[in-house]
Amino acid sequence: MIKKGFKDVDLLTVNYFINDIGKRIEEYRKELPEVVQDRIELSEVGQDRVEISEIGQDIIFYGAPGCGKSYLVDKIVQKKYKENYERILFHPEYSYSDFVGQILPDVKGTNIEYKFKAGPFTRILKKALNNENEQYCLIIEEINRGNASSIFGDIFQLLDRRKKTDEDSKNGYKLGDSQYAITNKEIFNWLQTEEEGKVDVAKKLVGGEKIYIPHNLSIYATMNTSDQNVFILDTAFKRRWKLVNVPIDFSKEDNLFTMKIPGDEKMQWKEFAETLNKWIPKVNNSFNSDDKLIGQYFVTEDDLKDTKDFAQKIFLYLWNDVVKMNKYEFFKNKVHDVEINTLSDLINAYEKYGLEVFDKKIFEINEDDALSNEKEEENNE
């Protein structure tokens, strides 16, 4: 007998319940549509397996700068959606009118008509409704660079998807459709126009000028977690999305990773970035220091061919974003004859002395050896 909680539990009873639960889980899996279990292997981009359903999903891919978020989304889109997608970028000036649509004047000769001009969301919504057997995707790059809650407006309500069929299936709704339809007269009326194909309202839409996101339309967004001075996604908004962390991964074979960094002909980009990523959480004591790491694609091959380009990109990020409040725990305040008081000083010092600009604990540089090498190079000249 095992004493558990308020009463004794017999081992035979425990085993019975374990087996029963296992059988119920297996039965539940069999009842799920096969499309729910569809997955796309993306080992070629060095990422974990991403579960991509044939049923509409709203996913935010987030991670540190340069970790390959957009690249990952693009690989998924190429594999699953082919040409059936629209890609947009949120920014501080982007609005609901840009996203959904707005009424604009249409001048024909001396006549002026005011018509609804559909935005990318409404356009791809119409395509999805008109082609139920094809999959469509709306890609939103940098979703937190715009005021997402304001941009989505009433469309926000459509992000809740049907997790299971119920009595509403009698009205034509399917698994993956929006759980709650909304009333939007402008979108509803435009869907019935001939522009880009008229939607059969009787079959596709419920009454009362209501619209919904269909099961064959997914929304993928990317979010850079290190950006400062951008809009914050509130909890109510985020909880309606599936959140996928895109990790920093140097494990795949890529010529970029093995290229030497300018300023130090012995160190590869991979070793340089991984060393900095080891120290950033230690030096940056903020609660979100993991968001300040450097992704594997933070620099390009061209950046690694020019010392100034490399230094400008790396040190601008480190100086202003990563160690803004405790710079001299990461960098020296003086390297030989160069005092480091500004970002320009740091870049100039790196061009002259390379990795010596970092505190000696970062790359474990022996200053006497470095000075000796410098003098040797001067003598050779």
Short mmCIF file of C-alpha atoms in Angstrom, two decimals, residues 89-350:
data_model
loop_
_atom_site.label_atom_id
_atom_site.label_comp_id
_atom_site.label_asym_id
_atom_site.label_seq_id
_atom_site.Cartn_x
_atom_site.Cartn_y
_atom_site.Cartn_z
CA LEU A 89 6.39 44.98 -41.96
CA PHE A 90 5.00 46.75 -38.90
CA HIS A 91 6.55 50.10 -37.99
CA PRO A 92 5.56 53.06 -35.77
CA GLU A 93 3.61 54.78 -38.58
CA TYR A 94 1.76 51.62 -39.68
CA SER A 95 -1.97 51.78 -38.91
CA TYR A 96 -5.24 49.85 -38.97
CA SER A 97 -6.05 51.56 -42.27
CA ASP A 98 -2.83 50.25 -43.82
CA PHE A 99 -3.44 46.75 -42.49
CA VAL A 100 -7.17 46.28 -43.06
CA GLY A 101 -8.08 49.00 -45.57
CA GLN A 102 -9.55 52.45 -45.84
CA ILE A 103 -11.98 54.52 -47.89
CA LEU A 104 -10.13 56.57 -50.52
CA PRO A 105 -11.24 58.84 -53.38
CA ASP A 106 -11.34 57.24 -56.82
CA VAL A 107 -11.13 59.94 -59.52
CA LYS A 108 -12.45 59.09 -63.00
CA GLY A 109 -12.54 62.18 -65.20
CA THR A 110 -14.72 64.72 -63.45
CA ASN A 111 -16.34 62.11 -61.21
CA ILE A 112 -15.07 61.33 -57.75
CA GLU A 113 -16.15 58.17 -55.96
CA TYR A 114 -15.13 57.04 -52.54
CA LYS A 115 -14.26 53.36 -52.41
CA PHE A 116 -12.86 50.96 -49.86
CA LYS A 117 -9.22 50.13 -50.67
CA ALA A 118 -8.39 46.78 -49.14
CA GLY A 119 -5.21 46.30 -47.12
CA PRO A 120 -3.03 43.14 -47.07
CA PHE A 121 -5.09 41.43 -44.37
CA THR A 122 -8.37 41.87 -46.24
CA ARG A 123 -6.84 40.88 -49.59
CA ILE A 124 -5.44 37.59 -48.36
CA LEU A 125 -8.62 36.93 -46.34
CA LYS A 126 -10.58 37.09 -49.61
CA LYS A 127 -8.17 34.72 -51.35
CA ALA A 128 -8.43 32.20 -48.51
CA LEU A 129 -12.22 32.34 -48.47
CA ASN A 130 -12.38 31.84 -52.23
CA ASN A 131 -9.91 28.93 -52.31
CA GLU A 132 -10.77 26.70 -49.38
CA ASN A 133 -8.57 23.83 -50.58
CA GLU A 134 -5.41 25.95 -50.64
CA GLN A 135 -3.35 27.20 -47.69
CA TYR A 136 -2.59 30.92 -47.26
CA CYS A 137 -0.30 32.84 -44.94
CA LEU A 138 0.07 36.46 -43.85
CA ILE A 139 3.63 37.20 -42.67
CA ILE A 140 4.15 40.13 -40.30
CA GLU A 141 7.81 41.08 -39.84
CA GLU A 142 8.78 42.94 -36.64
CA ILE A 143 5.31 42.78 -35.10
CA ASN A 144 6.41 44.73 -32.02
CA ARG A 145 7.78 47.67 -34.02
CA GLY A 146 4.24 48.91 -34.55
CA ASN A 147 1.38 49.31 -32.10
CA ALA A 148 0.01 45.81 -32.79
CA SER A 149 -3.15 46.18 -30.69
CA SER A 150 -4.06 49.39 -32.53
CA ILE A 151 -3.14 47.99 -35.95
CA PHE A 152 -5.24 44.85 -35.48
CA GLY A 153 -8.16 46.76 -33.97
CA ASP A 154 -11.31 44.63 -34.11
CA ILE A 155 -9.41 41.90 -36.04
CA PHE A 156 -7.81 41.12 -32.67
CA GLN A 157 -10.98 39.22 -31.74
CA LEU A 158 -10.56 36.86 -34.71
CA LEU A 159 -7.25 35.47 -33.44
CA ASP A 160 -9.07 33.01 -31.17
CA ARG A 161 -9.32 29.81 -33.26
CA ARG A 162 -11.72 26.91 -32.90
CA LYS A 163 -9.93 24.11 -31.10
CA LYS A 164 -12.68 21.56 -31.63
CA THR A 165 -15.87 21.21 -33.62
CA ASP A 166 -19.13 21.88 -31.86
CA GLU A 167 -22.70 22.81 -32.69
CA ASP A 168 -21.46 25.82 -34.68
CA SER A 169 -20.23 23.38 -37.34
CA LYS A 170 -23.86 23.34 -38.49
CA ASN A 171 -23.33 26.92 -39.63
CA GLY A 172 -20.34 25.92 -41.76
CA TYR A 173 -17.53 26.68 -39.31
CA LYS A 174 -14.55 24.31 -39.21
CA LEU A 175 -11.69 23.47 -36.89
CA GLY A 176 -9.23 26.37 -37.14
CA ASP A 177 -11.80 29.02 -38.07
CA SER A 178 -12.10 32.06 -35.81
CA GLN A 179 -13.97 31.19 -32.63
CA TYR A 180 -15.85 34.49 -32.66
CA ALA A 181 -16.98 36.25 -35.85
CA ILE A 182 -17.14 40.05 -35.78
CA THR A 183 -19.22 42.66 -37.54
CA ASN A 184 -17.19 44.74 -39.97
CA LYS A 185 -19.31 46.34 -42.68
CA GLU A 186 -16.46 47.67 -44.84
CA ILE A 187 -14.64 44.33 -45.09
CA PHE A 188 -17.89 42.42 -45.49
CA ASN A 189 -19.04 44.62 -48.39
CA TRP A 190 -15.63 44.51 -50.14
CA LEU A 191 -15.60 40.70 -49.97
CA GLN A 192 -18.74 40.75 -52.10
CA THR A 193 -17.24 42.94 -54.83
CA GLU A 194 -15.81 41.49 -58.04
CA GLU A 195 -12.36 42.88 -57.26
CA GLU A 196 -9.98 39.91 -56.83
CA GLY A 197 -12.94 37.51 -56.94
CA LYS A 198 -16.33 37.82 -55.30
CA VAL A 199 -16.88 35.77 -52.15
CA ASP A 200 -20.05 33.66 -52.07
CA VAL A 201 -21.51 35.20 -48.93
CA ALA A 202 -24.20 32.56 -48.60
CA LYS A 203 -21.58 29.82 -48.31
CA LYS A 204 -18.60 31.55 -46.76
CA LEU A 205 -19.91 34.16 -44.36
CA VAL A 206 -22.51 34.25 -41.64
CA GLY A 207 -25.25 36.86 -41.65
CA GLY A 208 -25.23 40.30 -40.09
CA GLU A 209 -22.13 41.54 -41.96
CA LYS A 210 -19.90 39.30 -39.86
CA ILE A 211 -16.43 38.12 -40.89
CA TYR A 212 -13.97 35.55 -39.57
CA ILE A 213 -10.50 34.14 -40.34
CA PRO A 214 -10.91 30.78 -42.11
CA HIS A 215 -9.06 27.59 -41.19
CA ASN A 216 -6.84 27.79 -44.30
CA LEU A 217 -5.34 31.17 -43.40
CA SER A 218 -2.44 31.37 -40.95
CA ILE A 219 -0.64 34.43 -39.58
CA TYR A 220 3.11 34.20 -38.86
CA ALA A 221 4.92 37.06 -37.15
CA THR A 222 8.52 37.69 -36.13
CA MET A 223 9.59 39.57 -33.03
CA ASN A 224 13.07 40.75 -32.07
CA THR A 225 13.20 40.49 -28.28
CA SER A 226 16.20 42.80 -27.85
CA ASP A 227 14.73 45.93 -29.42
CA GLN A 228 14.37 48.95 -27.16
CA ASN A 229 11.89 51.80 -27.59
CA VAL A 230 9.39 49.60 -29.41
CA PHE A 231 5.79 48.78 -28.59
CA ILE A 232 5.09 46.14 -25.95
CA LEU A 233 2.65 43.36 -26.77
CA ASP A 234 0.12 43.10 -23.96
CA THR A 235 -0.77 39.77 -22.36
CA ALA A 236 -4.26 39.60 -23.87
CA PHE A 237 -2.76 39.97 -27.34
CA LYS A 238 0.13 37.52 -26.85
CA ARG A 239 -1.96 34.75 -25.34
CA ARG A 240 -3.88 34.40 -28.60
CA TRP A 241 -0.69 33.40 -30.41
CA LYS A 242 1.45 30.31 -30.33
CA LEU A 243 4.91 31.54 -29.27
CA VAL A 244 7.95 29.82 -30.79
CA ASN A 245 11.42 30.68 -29.54
CA VAL A 246 14.07 30.60 -32.26
CA PRO A 247 17.34 29.73 -30.47
CA ILE A 248 20.84 30.82 -31.39
CA ASP A 249 22.39 27.83 -33.12
CA PHE A 250 25.92 27.52 -34.51
CA SER A 251 25.70 23.73 -34.91
CA LYS A 252 24.91 23.62 -38.63
CA GLU A 253 27.58 23.89 -41.30
CA ASP A 254 27.79 27.40 -42.67
CA ASN A 255 30.76 29.16 -44.22
CA LEU A 256 29.87 32.29 -42.26
CA PHE A 257 30.49 30.60 -38.92
CA THR A 258 34.08 29.58 -39.73
CA MET A 259 35.15 32.89 -41.28
CA LYS A 260 37.80 34.78 -39.33
CA ILE A 261 36.77 38.07 -37.75
CA PRO A 262 38.58 41.18 -38.99
CA GLY A 263 40.97 42.41 -36.35
CA ASP A 264 41.96 38.90 -35.26
CA GLU A 265 43.01 36.42 -37.94
CA LYS A 266 42.96 33.48 -35.52
CA MET A 267 39.39 33.74 -34.23
CA GLN A 268 36.35 32.49 -36.10
CA TRP A 269 33.03 34.36 -36.04
CA LYS A 270 31.43 31.39 -34.25
CA GLU A 271 34.00 31.45 -31.43
CA PHE A 272 33.79 35.24 -31.13
CA ALA A 273 29.97 35.31 -30.87
CA GLU A 274 29.74 32.31 -28.53
CA THR A 275 32.35 33.84 -26.21
CA LEU A 276 30.44 37.13 -26.05
CA ASN A 277 27.17 35.26 -25.46
CA LYS A 278 28.76 33.47 -22.52
CA TRP A 279 29.69 36.77 -20.89
CA ILE A 280 26.73 38.97 -21.77
CA PRO A 281 24.39 37.45 -19.11
CA LYS A 282 27.18 37.75 -16.52
CA VAL A 283 28.06 41.36 -17.26
CA ASN A 284 24.53 42.53 -18.07
CA ASN A 285 22.68 41.85 -14.83
CA SER A 286 19.29 42.91 -16.14
CA PHE A 287 16.39 40.44 -15.99
CA ASN A 288 16.26 40.19 -19.79
CA SER A 289 19.96 39.72 -20.53
CA ASP A 290 19.25 36.61 -22.62
CA ASP A 291 17.48 38.89 -25.11
CA LYS A 292 20.73 40.79 -25.65
CA LEU A 293 22.65 37.84 -27.07
CA ILE A 294 24.12 37.84 -30.56
CA GLY A 295 22.56 35.56 -33.16
CA GLN A 296 24.54 33.48 -35.62
CA TYR A 297 23.44 35.67 -38.53
CA PHE A 298 23.97 39.01 -36.79
CA VAL A 299 26.72 39.80 -39.30
CA THR A 300 27.09 38.91 -42.97
CA GLU A 301 30.06 37.54 -44.87
CA ASP A 302 30.67 41.04 -46.26
CA ASP A 303 30.83 42.44 -42.72
CA LEU A 304 33.56 39.91 -41.91
CA LYS A 305 35.67 41.18 -44.81
CA ASP A 306 35.96 44.74 -43.57
CA THR A 307 37.23 45.75 -40.11
CA LYS A 308 35.36 49.06 -39.96
CA ASP A 309 32.03 47.56 -41.13
CA PHE A 310 32.38 44.74 -38.62
CA ALA A 311 33.30 47.08 -35.77
CA GLN A 312 30.49 49.53 -36.56
CA LYS A 313 27.82 46.80 -36.46
CA ILE A 314 29.10 44.83 -33.45
CA PHE A 315 30.14 47.67 -31.17
CA LEU A 316 27.14 49.91 -31.87
CA TYR A 317 24.94 47.07 -30.59
CA LEU A 318 27.15 46.19 -27.62
CA TRP A 319 27.80 49.79 -26.55
CA ASN A 320 24.25 51.15 -26.85
CA ASP A 321 22.07 48.11 -26.12
CA VAL A 322 23.92 45.35 -24.32
CA VAL A 323 26.22 47.00 -21.75
CA LYS A 324 24.80 50.49 -21.75
CA MET A 325 24.92 50.86 -17.95
CA ASN A 326 28.17 49.02 -17.20
CA LYS A 327 30.40 49.44 -20.24
CA TYR A 328 33.70 49.11 -18.41
CA GLU A 329 32.92 45.68 -17.09
CA PHE A 330 32.97 44.58 -20.72
CA PHE A 331 35.48 46.98 -22.29
CA LYS A 332 38.68 48.61 -21.07
CA ASN A 333 38.65 52.35 -20.48
CA LYS A 334 42.09 52.61 -22.08
CA VAL A 335 44.01 50.43 -24.52
CA HIS A 336 47.69 51.43 -24.64
CA ASP A 337 47.60 55.02 -25.92
CA VAL A 338 43.86 55.15 -26.71
CA GLU A 339 41.33 56.21 -24.08
CA ILE A 340 37.83 54.77 -24.62
CA ASN A 341 35.20 57.32 -23.66
CA THR A 342 32.87 57.11 -26.63
CA LEU A 343 31.66 54.61 -29.20
CA SER A 344 33.95 56.22 -31.78
CA ASP A 345 36.92 55.73 -29.45
CA LEU A 346 35.98 52.06 -29.08
CA ILE A 347 35.72 51.49 -32.84
CA ASN A 348 39.02 53.27 -33.50
CA ALA A 349 40.72 51.29 -30.75
CA TYR A 350 39.43 48.01 -32.18
#
